[in-house]
GROMACS .gro file of C-alpha atoms in nm:
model
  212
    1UNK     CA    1  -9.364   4.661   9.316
    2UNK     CA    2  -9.641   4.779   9.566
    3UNK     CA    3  -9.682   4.622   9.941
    4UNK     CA    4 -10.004   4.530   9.840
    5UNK     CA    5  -9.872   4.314   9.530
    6UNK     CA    6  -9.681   4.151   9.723
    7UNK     CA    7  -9.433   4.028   9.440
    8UNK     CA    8  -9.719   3.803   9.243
    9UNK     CA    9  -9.674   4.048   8.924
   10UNK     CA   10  -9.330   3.962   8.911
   11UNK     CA   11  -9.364   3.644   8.953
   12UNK     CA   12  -9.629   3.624   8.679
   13UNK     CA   13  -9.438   3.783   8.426
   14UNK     CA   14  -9.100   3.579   8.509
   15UNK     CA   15  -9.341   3.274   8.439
   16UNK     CA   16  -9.452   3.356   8.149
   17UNK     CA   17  -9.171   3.497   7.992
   18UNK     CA   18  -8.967   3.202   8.063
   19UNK     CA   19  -9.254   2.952   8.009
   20UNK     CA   20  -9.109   2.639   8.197
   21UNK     CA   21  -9.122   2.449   8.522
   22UNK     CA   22  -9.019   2.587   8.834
   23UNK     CA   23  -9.055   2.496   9.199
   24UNK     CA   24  -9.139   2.810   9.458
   25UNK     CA   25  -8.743   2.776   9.585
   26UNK     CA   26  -8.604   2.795   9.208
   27UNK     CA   27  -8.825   3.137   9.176
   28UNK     CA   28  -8.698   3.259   9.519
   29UNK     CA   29  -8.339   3.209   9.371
   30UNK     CA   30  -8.394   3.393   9.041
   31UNK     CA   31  -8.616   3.656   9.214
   32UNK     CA   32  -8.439   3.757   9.562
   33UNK     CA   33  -8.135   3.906   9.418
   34UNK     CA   34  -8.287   4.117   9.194
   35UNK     CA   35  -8.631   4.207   9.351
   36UNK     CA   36  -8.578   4.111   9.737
   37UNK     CA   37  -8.858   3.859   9.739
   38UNK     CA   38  -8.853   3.676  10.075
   39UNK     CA   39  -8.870   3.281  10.064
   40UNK     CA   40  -9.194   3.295  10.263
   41UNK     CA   41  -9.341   3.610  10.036
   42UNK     CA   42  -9.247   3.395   9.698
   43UNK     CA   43  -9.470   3.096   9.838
   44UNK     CA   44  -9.773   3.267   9.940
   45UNK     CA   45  -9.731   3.467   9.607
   46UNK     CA   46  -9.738   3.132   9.335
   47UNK     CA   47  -9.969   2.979   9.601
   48UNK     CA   48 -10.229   3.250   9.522
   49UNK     CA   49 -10.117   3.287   9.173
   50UNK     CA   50 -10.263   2.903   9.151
   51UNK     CA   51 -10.571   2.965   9.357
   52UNK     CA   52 -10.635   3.272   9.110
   53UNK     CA   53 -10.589   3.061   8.770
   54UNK     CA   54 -10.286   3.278   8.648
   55UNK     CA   55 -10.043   2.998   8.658
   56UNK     CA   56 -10.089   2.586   8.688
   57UNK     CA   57  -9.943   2.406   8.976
   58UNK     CA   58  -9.846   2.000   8.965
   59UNK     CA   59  -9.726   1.809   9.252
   60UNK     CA   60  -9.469   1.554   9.204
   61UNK     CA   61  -9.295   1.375   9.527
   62UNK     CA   62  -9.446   1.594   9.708
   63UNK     CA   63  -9.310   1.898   9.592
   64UNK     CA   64  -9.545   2.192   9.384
   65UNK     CA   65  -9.406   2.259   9.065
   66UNK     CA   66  -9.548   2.600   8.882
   67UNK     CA   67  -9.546   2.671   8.531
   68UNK     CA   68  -9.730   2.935   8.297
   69UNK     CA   69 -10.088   2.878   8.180
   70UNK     CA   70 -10.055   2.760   7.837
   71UNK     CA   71 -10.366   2.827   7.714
   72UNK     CA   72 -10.252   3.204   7.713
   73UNK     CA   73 -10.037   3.079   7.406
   74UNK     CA   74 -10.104   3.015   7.065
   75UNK     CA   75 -10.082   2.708   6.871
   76UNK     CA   76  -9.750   2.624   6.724
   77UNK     CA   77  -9.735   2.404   6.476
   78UNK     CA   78  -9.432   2.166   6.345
   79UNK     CA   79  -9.281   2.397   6.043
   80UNK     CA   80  -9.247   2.669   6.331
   81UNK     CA   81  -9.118   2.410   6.590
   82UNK     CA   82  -8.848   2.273   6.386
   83UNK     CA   83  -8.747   2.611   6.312
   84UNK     CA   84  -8.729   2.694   6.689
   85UNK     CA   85  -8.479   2.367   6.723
   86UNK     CA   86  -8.287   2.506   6.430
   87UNK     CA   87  -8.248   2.832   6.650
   88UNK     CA   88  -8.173   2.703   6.977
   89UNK     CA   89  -7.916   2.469   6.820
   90UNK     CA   90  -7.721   2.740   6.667
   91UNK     CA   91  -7.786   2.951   6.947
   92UNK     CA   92  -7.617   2.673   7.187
   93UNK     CA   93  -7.344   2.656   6.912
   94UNK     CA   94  -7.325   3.021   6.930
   95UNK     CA   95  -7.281   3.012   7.281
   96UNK     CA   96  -7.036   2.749   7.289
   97UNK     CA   97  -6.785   2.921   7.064
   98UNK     CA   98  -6.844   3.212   7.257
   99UNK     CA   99  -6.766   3.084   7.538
  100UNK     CA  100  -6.438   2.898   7.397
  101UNK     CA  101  -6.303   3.237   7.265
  102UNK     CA  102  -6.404   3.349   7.615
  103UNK     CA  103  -6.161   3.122   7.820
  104UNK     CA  104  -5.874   3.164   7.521
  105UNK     CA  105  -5.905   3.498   7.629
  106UNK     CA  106  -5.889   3.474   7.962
  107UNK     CA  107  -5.585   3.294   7.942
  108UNK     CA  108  -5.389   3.516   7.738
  109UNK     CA  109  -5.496   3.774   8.029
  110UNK     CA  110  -5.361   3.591   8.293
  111UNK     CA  111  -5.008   3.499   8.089
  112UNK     CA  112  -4.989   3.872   8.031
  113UNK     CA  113  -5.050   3.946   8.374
  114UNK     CA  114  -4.796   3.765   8.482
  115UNK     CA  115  -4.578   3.855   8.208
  116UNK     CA  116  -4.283   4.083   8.341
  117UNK     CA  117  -4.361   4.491   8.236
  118UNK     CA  118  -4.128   4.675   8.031
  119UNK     CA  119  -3.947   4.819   8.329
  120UNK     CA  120  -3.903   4.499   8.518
  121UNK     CA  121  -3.714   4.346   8.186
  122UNK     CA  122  -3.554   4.653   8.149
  123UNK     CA  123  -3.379   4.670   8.506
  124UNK     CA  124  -3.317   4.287   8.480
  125UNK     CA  125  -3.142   4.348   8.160
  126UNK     CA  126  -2.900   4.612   8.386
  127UNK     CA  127  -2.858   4.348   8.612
  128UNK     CA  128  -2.807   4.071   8.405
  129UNK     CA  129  -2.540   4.260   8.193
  130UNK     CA  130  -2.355   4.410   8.487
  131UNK     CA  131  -2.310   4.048   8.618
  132UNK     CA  132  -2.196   3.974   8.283
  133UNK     CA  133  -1.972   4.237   8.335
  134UNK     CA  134  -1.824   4.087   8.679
  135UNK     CA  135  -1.783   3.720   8.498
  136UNK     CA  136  -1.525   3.937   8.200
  137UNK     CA  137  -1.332   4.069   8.436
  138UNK     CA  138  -1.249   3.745   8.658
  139UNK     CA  139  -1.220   3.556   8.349
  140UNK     CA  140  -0.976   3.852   8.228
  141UNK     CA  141  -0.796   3.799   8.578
  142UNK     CA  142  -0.748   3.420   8.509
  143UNK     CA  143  -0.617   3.461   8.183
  144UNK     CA  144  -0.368   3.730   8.266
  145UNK     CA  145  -0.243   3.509   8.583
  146UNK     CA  146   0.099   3.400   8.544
  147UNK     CA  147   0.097   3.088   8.800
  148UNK     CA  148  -0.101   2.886   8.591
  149UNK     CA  149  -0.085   2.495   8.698
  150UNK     CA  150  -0.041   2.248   8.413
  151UNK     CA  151  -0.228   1.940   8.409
  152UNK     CA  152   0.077   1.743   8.403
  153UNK     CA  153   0.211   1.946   8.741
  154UNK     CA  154  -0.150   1.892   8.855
  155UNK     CA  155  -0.126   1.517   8.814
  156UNK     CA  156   0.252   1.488   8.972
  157UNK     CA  157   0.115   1.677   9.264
  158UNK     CA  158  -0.194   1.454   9.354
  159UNK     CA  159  -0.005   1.149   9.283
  160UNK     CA  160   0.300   1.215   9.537
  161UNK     CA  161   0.022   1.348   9.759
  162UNK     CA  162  -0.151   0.964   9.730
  163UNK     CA  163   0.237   0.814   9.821
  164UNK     CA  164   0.239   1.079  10.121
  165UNK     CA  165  -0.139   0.932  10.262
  166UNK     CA  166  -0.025   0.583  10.167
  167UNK     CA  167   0.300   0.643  10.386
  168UNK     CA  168   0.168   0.814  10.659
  169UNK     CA  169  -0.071   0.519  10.717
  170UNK     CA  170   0.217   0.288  10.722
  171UNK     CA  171   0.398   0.449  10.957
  172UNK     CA  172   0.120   0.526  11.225
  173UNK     CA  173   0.017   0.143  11.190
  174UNK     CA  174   0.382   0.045  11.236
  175UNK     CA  175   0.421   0.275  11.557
  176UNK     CA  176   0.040   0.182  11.674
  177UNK     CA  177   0.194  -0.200  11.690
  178UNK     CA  178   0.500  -0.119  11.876
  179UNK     CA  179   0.357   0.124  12.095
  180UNK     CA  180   0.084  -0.216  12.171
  181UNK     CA  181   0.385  -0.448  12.201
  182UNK     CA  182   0.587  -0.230  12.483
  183UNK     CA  183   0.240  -0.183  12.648
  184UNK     CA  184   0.152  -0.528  12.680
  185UNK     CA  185   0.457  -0.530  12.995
  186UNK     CA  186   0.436  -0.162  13.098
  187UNK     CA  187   0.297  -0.099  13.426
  188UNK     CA  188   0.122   0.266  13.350
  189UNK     CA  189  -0.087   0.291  13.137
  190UNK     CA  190  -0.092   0.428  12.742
  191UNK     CA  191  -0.111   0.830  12.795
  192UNK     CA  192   0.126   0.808  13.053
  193UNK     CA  193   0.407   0.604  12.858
  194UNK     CA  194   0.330   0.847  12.556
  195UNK     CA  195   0.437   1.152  12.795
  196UNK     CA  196   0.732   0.990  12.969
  197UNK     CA  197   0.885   0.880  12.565
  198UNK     CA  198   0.756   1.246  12.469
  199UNK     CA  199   0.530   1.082  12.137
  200UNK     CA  200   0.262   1.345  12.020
  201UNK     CA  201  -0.030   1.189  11.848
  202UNK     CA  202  -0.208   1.265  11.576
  203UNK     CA  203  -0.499   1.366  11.782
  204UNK     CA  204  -0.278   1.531  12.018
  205UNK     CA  205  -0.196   1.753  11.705
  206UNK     CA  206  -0.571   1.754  11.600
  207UNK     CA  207  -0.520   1.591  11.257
  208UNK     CA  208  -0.654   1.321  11.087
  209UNK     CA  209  -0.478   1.131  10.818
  210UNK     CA  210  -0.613   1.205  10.479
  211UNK     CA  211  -0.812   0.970  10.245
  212UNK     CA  212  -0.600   0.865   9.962
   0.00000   0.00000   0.00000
């Protein structure tokens, strides 16, 4: 394309060849990319392309629409429209499956991509199987023990545990209400009658009285 052209033989030939509407900013679009047309260039260029008779122009809302001069074409008549239909319907159909076996594809590139590679299955197979390994050997361990606890001794051992608890309680509540009885005519107060009898607490031993 010359300086001197100034894009309008471009632009005539995209017009033609695609032989439908376009506003000056819909050619700039298709155009810049590919030929570096400037907004301002691509105006003055369909302007003049108008003034010169190569293409139409129609204004609509105030905006110039451009289109190919038809008369350029010849006649087509309805045998060879209805065959164009039939065409562009199973072109569009074409398209359409085309595009389906497209995104099928794409998808069973992205599940492979993310799909673990030979090696990666590989070393988590080694790791899988020496944890296997690890699980054996314990499980070995246990069965080999010799201090294995019925579930009868189990059972005796929780339940004298629960008499233990429900004891305990008793005998800190009993010891709680003398302790409040004395204290109700003693002169010093609580920690100091505690230390003068010599009674350690619970707390004083940090403990705390299970739940049964």
């Amino acid at each position: 394309m010359s300086k001197k052209d100034n894009g309008t033989s471009v632009i005539l030939a995209y017009l033609n060849e695609k032989n439908r509407p376009y506003s000056s900013q819909d050619v700039f679009c298709n155009l810049q990319k590919q030929h570096g047309l400037g907004k301002t260039a691509v105006v003055k260029a369909m302007d003049l392309l108008a003034l010169e008779g190569k293409i139409k122009e129609k204004s609509y809302n105030k905006q110039k629409i451009y289109f190919a001069d038809q008369s350029q074409f010849k006649d087509v008549d309805d045998v060879e429209l209805k065959a164009m239909d039939a065409q562009i319907s199973q072109l569009s159909a074409d398209v359409q499956s085309i595009t389906q076996s497209c995104r099928q594809l794409d998808a069973e590139v992205k599940e492979l991509n993310s799909a673990l590679r030979t090696e990666e299955v590989m070393s988590e197979i080694k790791e899988l199987k020496a944890e296997c390994s690890g699980y054996k050997a314990r499980v070995e361990k246990i069965k080999s023990a010799t201090n294995h606890v019925t579930p009868e001794e189990r059972e005796k051992v929780y339940t004298d545990r629960n008499v233990y608890v429900k004891e305990w309680k008793k005998r800190k509540r009993l010891a709680s209400d003398m302790m409040d009885s004395i204290l109700e005519g003693y002169p010093k107060s609580k920690k100091q009658f505690l230390e003068e009898v010599g009674v350690e607490t619970d707390e004083d031993c940090k403990v705390v009285v299970p739940s049964t």
